[in-house]
Tab-separated table of C-alpha atoms in Angstrom:
chain	number	residue	atom	x	y	z
A	1	UNK	CA	73.440	108.600	84.591
A	2	UNK	CA	75.710	106.408	86.721
A	3	UNK	CA	77.939	103.672	85.357
A	4	UNK	CA	75.762	101.181	87.240
A	5	UNK	CA	72.914	101.840	84.766
A	6	UNK	CA	75.008	100.397	81.994
A	7	UNK	CA	76.118	97.263	83.839
A	8	UNK	CA	74.047	94.092	83.880
A	9	UNK	CA	74.500	91.573	86.723
A	10	UNK	CA	76.168	89.151	84.317
A	11	UNK	CA	78.669	91.766	83.177
A	12	UNK	CA	79.312	92.817	86.772
A	13	UNK	CA	80.165	89.255	87.767
A	14	UNK	CA	82.423	88.890	84.739
A	15	UNK	CA	84.257	92.064	85.738
A	16	UNK	CA	84.793	90.705	89.259
A	17	UNK	CA	85.927	87.284	88.016
A	18	UNK	CA	88.516	89.021	85.794
A	19	UNK	CA	89.046	86.208	83.267
A	20	UNK	CA	91.912	88.138	81.656
A	21	UNK	CA	94.054	87.385	84.712
A	22	UNK	CA	93.700	83.607	84.301
A	23	UNK	CA	96.383	83.116	81.615
A	24	UNK	CA	98.997	84.460	84.012
A	25	UNK	CA	97.996	81.865	86.620
A	26	UNK	CA	98.129	79.170	83.936
A	27	UNK	CA	101.581	80.267	82.739
A	28	UNK	CA	103.292	79.064	85.928
A	29	UNK	CA	101.686	75.639	85.584
A	30	UNK	CA	102.755	75.460	81.948
A	31	UNK	CA	106.343	76.360	82.905
A	32	UNK	CA	106.468	73.723	85.663
A	33	UNK	CA	104.988	71.111	83.326
A	34	UNK	CA	107.496	71.974	80.605
A	35	UNK	CA	110.403	71.388	82.983
A	36	UNK	CA	108.812	68.091	84.067
A	37	UNK	CA	108.556	67.106	80.383
A	38	UNK	CA	112.221	68.085	79.939
A	39	UNK	CA	112.945	65.482	82.627
A	40	UNK	CA	110.688	62.984	80.808
A	41	UNK	CA	108.018	63.009	83.524
A	42	UNK	CA	105.102	64.913	81.990
A	43	UNK	CA	101.627	63.704	83.055
A	44	UNK	CA	98.800	65.445	81.146
A	45	UNK	CA	96.047	64.618	83.659
A	46	UNK	CA	98.080	66.072	86.533
A	47	UNK	CA	98.902	69.138	84.448
A	48	UNK	CA	95.233	69.702	83.571
A	49	UNK	CA	94.134	69.367	87.198
A	50	UNK	CA	96.892	71.759	88.241
A	51	UNK	CA	95.670	74.256	85.618
A	52	UNK	CA	92.106	73.958	86.905
A	53	UNK	CA	93.163	74.422	90.518
A	54	UNK	CA	95.363	77.413	89.660
A	55	UNK	CA	92.521	79.010	87.729
A	56	UNK	CA	90.071	78.552	90.587
A	57	UNK	CA	92.577	79.994	93.054
A	58	UNK	CA	93.004	83.024	90.813
A	59	UNK	CA	89.237	83.525	90.615
A	60	UNK	CA	88.989	83.192	94.394
A	61	UNK	CA	91.719	85.792	94.796
A	62	UNK	CA	89.971	88.171	92.380
A	63	UNK	CA	86.622	87.891	94.163
A	64	UNK	CA	88.220	88.255	97.595
A	65	UNK	CA	90.132	91.315	96.378
A	66	UNK	CA	86.919	93.018	95.271
A	67	UNK	CA	85.118	92.025	98.466
A	68	UNK	CA	87.847	93.204	100.823
A	69	UNK	CA	88.580	96.478	99.018
A	70	UNK	CA	84.888	97.328	98.722
A	71	UNK	CA	84.220	96.704	102.420
A	72	UNK	CA	87.261	98.753	103.451
A	73	UNK	CA	86.311	101.575	101.097
A	74	UNK	CA	89.657	101.612	99.292
A	75	UNK	CA	88.031	101.033	95.881
A	76	UNK	CA	86.475	104.447	95.432
A	77	UNK	CA	85.066	106.037	92.254
A	78	UNK	CA	88.129	108.299	92.002
A	79	UNK	CA	90.565	105.405	91.505
A	80	UNK	CA	92.026	104.968	88.026
A	81	UNK	CA	91.329	101.241	87.890
A	82	UNK	CA	88.010	99.949	86.542
A	83	UNK	CA	84.967	99.976	88.829
A	84	UNK	CA	83.614	96.498	89.552
A	85	UNK	CA	80.320	94.984	90.632
A	86	UNK	CA	80.377	95.788	94.354
A	87	UNK	CA	81.621	99.328	93.739
A	88	UNK	CA	78.775	99.913	91.286
A	89	UNK	CA	76.206	98.474	93.684
A	90	UNK	CA	75.242	95.708	91.261
A	91	UNK	CA	76.641	92.942	93.495
A	92	UNK	CA	75.838	93.015	97.213
A	93	UNK	CA	78.272	92.045	99.955
A	94	UNK	CA	76.096	89.006	100.783
A	95	UNK	CA	76.155	87.845	97.153
A	96	UNK	CA	79.913	88.238	96.949
A	97	UNK	CA	80.357	86.352	100.201
A	98	UNK	CA	78.317	83.442	98.803
A	99	UNK	CA	80.438	83.521	95.649
A	100	UNK	CA	83.579	83.345	97.797
A	101	UNK	CA	82.252	80.299	99.645
A	102	UNK	CA	81.429	78.574	96.340
A	103	UNK	CA	84.889	79.432	95.003
A	104	UNK	CA	86.557	77.978	98.098
A	105	UNK	CA	84.552	74.750	97.776
A	106	UNK	CA	85.344	74.385	94.069
A	107	UNK	CA	89.028	75.053	94.716
A	108	UNK	CA	89.059	72.450	97.478
A	109	UNK	CA	87.394	69.860	95.222
A	110	UNK	CA	89.846	70.507	92.415
A	111	UNK	CA	92.803	70.445	94.800
A	112	UNK	CA	91.656	67.188	96.379
A	113	UNK	CA	91.343	65.651	92.913
A	114	UNK	CA	94.848	66.807	92.040
A	115	UNK	CA	96.307	65.409	95.252
A	116	UNK	CA	94.453	62.107	94.799
A	117	UNK	CA	95.833	61.645	91.299
A	118	UNK	CA	99.360	62.968	91.822
A	119	UNK	CA	100.450	62.082	95.368
A	120	UNK	CA	101.817	58.619	96.165
A	121	UNK	CA	102.874	58.923	99.799
A	122	UNK	CA	101.166	60.136	103.002
A	123	UNK	CA	103.902	62.740	103.366
A	124	UNK	CA	103.144	64.191	99.926
A	125	UNK	CA	99.413	64.164	100.627
A	126	UNK	CA	99.882	66.022	103.913
A	127	UNK	CA	102.360	68.461	102.404
A	128	UNK	CA	100.141	69.441	99.479
A	129	UNK	CA	97.015	69.619	101.645
A	130	UNK	CA	98.833	72.169	103.795
A	131	UNK	CA	100.097	74.048	100.731
A	132	UNK	CA	96.587	74.097	99.287
A	133	UNK	CA	95.046	75.442	102.471
A	134	UNK	CA	97.816	78.035	102.722
A	135	UNK	CA	97.156	79.108	99.119
A	136	UNK	CA	93.424	79.520	99.790
A	137	UNK	CA	94.137	81.504	102.958
A	138	UNK	CA	96.609	83.725	101.088
A	139	UNK	CA	94.104	84.364	98.285
A	140	UNK	CA	91.476	85.523	100.787
A	141	UNK	CA	93.545	87.449	103.322
A	142	UNK	CA	95.249	89.653	100.723
A	143	UNK	CA	92.471	92.212	101.255
A	144	UNK	CA	90.011	90.478	103.620
A	145	UNK	CA	90.255	90.504	107.406
A	146	UNK	CA	91.329	92.901	110.112
A	147	UNK	CA	94.980	92.919	108.998
A	148	UNK	CA	95.124	92.092	105.263
A	149	UNK	CA	98.719	91.711	104.154
A	150	UNK	CA	98.047	93.485	100.849
A	151	UNK	CA	97.520	96.673	102.854
A	152	UNK	CA	100.960	96.325	104.440
A	153	UNK	CA	103.064	96.059	101.288
A	154	UNK	CA	103.436	92.261	101.380
A	155	UNK	CA	101.521	91.480	98.199
A	156	UNK	CA	104.620	91.318	96.015
A	157	UNK	CA	106.395	88.661	98.079
A	158	UNK	CA	103.150	86.679	98.217
A	159	UNK	CA	102.833	86.775	94.426
A	160	UNK	CA	106.474	85.732	94.009
A	161	UNK	CA	105.892	82.840	96.410
A	162	UNK	CA	102.581	81.530	95.075
A	163	UNK	CA	102.795	82.404	91.351
A	164	UNK	CA	106.462	81.492	91.213
A	165	UNK	CA	108.014	79.088	93.667
A	166	UNK	CA	104.929	77.141	94.750
A	167	UNK	CA	103.158	77.046	91.369
A	168	UNK	CA	106.147	76.130	89.216
A	169	UNK	CA	108.055	73.941	91.671
A	170	UNK	CA	104.831	72.359	92.959
A	171	UNK	CA	103.667	71.462	89.448
A	172	UNK	CA	107.078	70.016	88.698
A	173	UNK	CA	107.120	67.962	91.907
A	174	UNK	CA	103.617	66.564	91.403
A	175	UNK	CA	104.697	65.136	88.052
A	176	UNK	CA	108.249	64.024	88.861
A	177	UNK	CA	107.900	63.201	92.587
A	178	UNK	CA	111.195	64.892	93.295
A	179	UNK	CA	112.381	68.442	93.865
A	180	UNK	CA	115.303	69.531	91.712
A	181	UNK	CA	117.030	72.814	92.403
A	182	UNK	CA	117.093	73.688	88.697
A	183	UNK	CA	113.366	74.463	88.823
A	184	UNK	CA	113.815	77.483	91.064
A	185	UNK	CA	115.414	79.716	88.431
A	186	UNK	CA	112.371	79.620	86.112
A	187	UNK	CA	110.077	79.556	89.143
A	188	UNK	CA	111.623	82.811	90.349
A	189	UNK	CA	111.337	84.302	86.857
A	190	UNK	CA	107.621	83.467	86.659
A	191	UNK	CA	107.074	84.919	90.114
A	192	UNK	CA	108.924	88.139	89.269
A	193	UNK	CA	106.827	88.646	86.132
A	194	UNK	CA	103.650	88.094	88.144
A	195	UNK	CA	104.890	90.598	90.731
A	196	UNK	CA	105.454	93.067	87.886
A	197	UNK	CA	101.777	92.726	86.940
A	198	UNK	CA	100.781	93.513	90.529
A	199	UNK	CA	103.208	96.428	90.646
A	200	UNK	CA	101.688	98.041	87.549
A	201	UNK	CA	98.263	97.707	89.149
A	202	UNK	CA	99.611	99.362	92.305
A	203	UNK	CA	101.413	102.138	90.402
A	204	UNK	CA	98.156	102.926	88.613
A	205	UNK	CA	96.212	103.126	91.883
A	206	UNK	CA	99.015	104.631	93.979
A	207	UNK	CA	97.220	107.893	94.769
A	208	UNK	CA	93.866	106.395	95.764
A	209	UNK	CA	95.567	103.545	97.659
A	210	UNK	CA	97.661	106.025	99.633
A	211	UNK	CA	94.633	108.178	100.415
A	212	UNK	CA	92.645	105.177	101.638
A	213	UNK	CA	95.303	103.505	103.779
A	214	UNK	CA	96.222	100.709	101.361
A	215	UNK	CA	99.997	100.763	101.794
A	216	UNK	CA	101.102	98.632	98.884
A	217	UNK	CA	104.808	98.325	98.142
A	218	UNK	CA	104.357	100.969	95.422
A	219	UNK	CA	102.906	103.338	98.025
A	220	UNK	CA	105.767	102.605	100.417
A	221	UNK	CA	108.429	103.088	97.738
A	222	UNK	CA	106.811	106.084	96.089
A	223	UNK	CA	106.013	106.546	92.404
A	224	UNK	CA	109.592	107.095	91.192
A	225	UNK	CA	111.254	104.256	93.108
A	226	UNK	CA	108.270	102.038	92.319
A	227	UNK	CA	109.014	102.479	88.620
A	228	UNK	CA	112.673	101.553	89.051
A	229	UNK	CA	111.563	98.573	91.113
A	230	UNK	CA	109.383	97.557	88.158
A	231	UNK	CA	112.392	97.625	85.835
A	232	UNK	CA	114.303	95.473	88.343
A	233	UNK	CA	111.508	92.886	88.359
A	234	UNK	CA	111.639	92.592	84.574
A	235	UNK	CA	115.439	92.440	84.525
A	236	UNK	CA	115.465	89.829	87.292
A	237	UNK	CA	113.058	87.589	85.400
A	238	UNK	CA	115.130	87.790	82.212
A	239	UNK	CA	118.310	87.071	84.195
A	240	UNK	CA	116.775	83.940	85.753
A	241	UNK	CA	115.640	82.603	82.368
A	242	UNK	CA	119.063	83.418	80.905
A	243	UNK	CA	120.921	81.575	83.664
A	244	UNK	CA	118.674	78.549	83.229
A	245	UNK	CA	119.354	78.483	79.487
A	246	UNK	CA	123.104	78.907	80.008
A	247	UNK	CA	123.494	76.347	82.762
A	248	UNK	CA	121.015	73.633	81.841
A	249	UNK	CA	119.684	73.852	78.283
A	250	UNK	CA	122.125	72.874	75.591
A	251	UNK	CA	119.972	73.788	72.637
A	252	UNK	CA	119.291	76.991	70.685
A	253	UNK	CA	115.600	76.438	71.446
A	254	UNK	CA	116.328	77.232	75.063
A	255	UNK	CA	116.774	80.867	74.056
A	256	UNK	CA	113.341	81.194	72.478
A	257	UNK	CA	112.238	83.495	75.321
A	258	UNK	CA	114.550	86.256	74.032
A	259	UNK	CA	111.927	86.954	71.339
A	260	UNK	CA	109.914	88.611	74.116
A	261	UNK	CA	112.764	90.939	75.137
A	262	UNK	CA	111.780	93.821	72.813
A	263	UNK	CA	108.282	93.790	74.312
A	264	UNK	CA	109.623	93.789	77.874
A	265	UNK	CA	112.189	96.482	77.095
A	266	UNK	CA	109.648	98.767	75.452
A	267	UNK	CA	107.236	98.266	78.338
A	268	UNK	CA	109.903	98.865	80.990
A	269	UNK	CA	111.177	102.055	79.324
A	270	UNK	CA	107.669	103.472	79.147
A	271	UNK	CA	106.936	102.720	82.807
A	272	UNK	CA	110.188	104.318	83.994
A	273	UNK	CA	109.770	107.354	81.761
A	274	UNK	CA	106.088	108.161	82.370
A	275	UNK	CA	105.556	109.606	85.845
A	276	UNK	CA	101.772	110.054	85.770
A	277	UNK	CA	99.683	107.326	87.410
A	278	UNK	CA	97.108	107.654	84.622
A	279	UNK	CA	99.768	106.525	82.114
A	280	UNK	CA	99.766	103.098	83.795
A	281	UNK	CA	96.157	102.334	82.839
A	282	UNK	CA	96.962	100.628	79.497
A	283	UNK	CA	100.178	99.175	80.903
A	284	UNK	CA	98.419	96.585	83.062
A	285	UNK	CA	97.006	94.622	80.130
A	286	UNK	CA	100.284	95.084	78.285
A	287	UNK	CA	102.249	93.669	81.235
A	288	UNK	CA	99.946	90.646	81.485
A	289	UNK	CA	100.464	89.931	77.780
A	290	UNK	CA	104.232	90.458	78.018
A	291	UNK	CA	104.522	88.119	81.014
A	292	UNK	CA	102.393	85.482	79.305
A	293	UNK	CA	104.400	85.730	76.077
A	294	UNK	CA	107.712	85.411	77.924
A	295	UNK	CA	106.572	82.425	79.979
A	296	UNK	CA	105.027	80.599	77.018
A	297	UNK	CA	108.109	81.131	74.846
A	298	UNK	CA	110.303	79.861	77.677
A	299	UNK	CA	108.130	76.762	78.175
A	300	UNK	CA	108.038	76.074	74.432
A	301	UNK	CA	111.811	76.426	74.245
A	302	UNK	CA	112.257	73.935	77.105
A	303	UNK	CA	109.971	71.393	75.411
A	304	UNK	CA	111.741	71.792	72.055
A	305	UNK	CA	115.077	71.246	73.849
A	306	UNK	CA	114.083	67.736	74.931
A	307	UNK	CA	116.488	65.181	73.512
């Protein structure tokens, strides 16, 4: 019997929503809020609205990813990643399209609420409206459209930009109403860890992606170089957190993130050593947990460093 027989519509939708990816989206908001608190400008309502908006954007991205890959035929039964609702035939293209429209509307409502609460000047309102629209467009066009950028190896830079620089620095700005250069070290670290999550996903699916014309950065680099690239992403994130602690935090708490180093090191060694794509299947969840742990420990260390 097919896998579809064992999947209810509710379970299929849950698989497409991918709730396990949400903590990673939240981690960037937590990091930006922690740095705002370090500068004595934490606003819980703004932080909560930013968390809600980030979560809705992540859900929109997940649904759009399934929709675009299913329509283009790149998510085939022979891929190593899990089959989702559209692949199994449980969710139709029309149903997924309606879900995308609902997700866009909810994201817009949440974003408008965030801007209304956090922005004081017309310039800030205009700037964050444009950033919000750009974020929605980026979430959709990763796999949807005639020339999705995820099929051209640009997904990693998009993740670095939106999960790192925009999420962390944007959250910080909305609460402090200023942009301080110190925020970009942890913002880059968060973005690099998020890119590492995407890279594991792409290393797992490298063979099916290559066969179906999805030229992710892992496909372009090849399996071996893609693994070394993964190690560089992890090392770069740790370096950024280390520089921030050295240059700006004058407290032992600022080094709390080093507790995650054994997890990152063990993960990185396994990825570099194991050359089979199938070995990456359990690594995706492990990378999500490692990234979340590192980001949360960093944020906690920043908050505990407040004097």
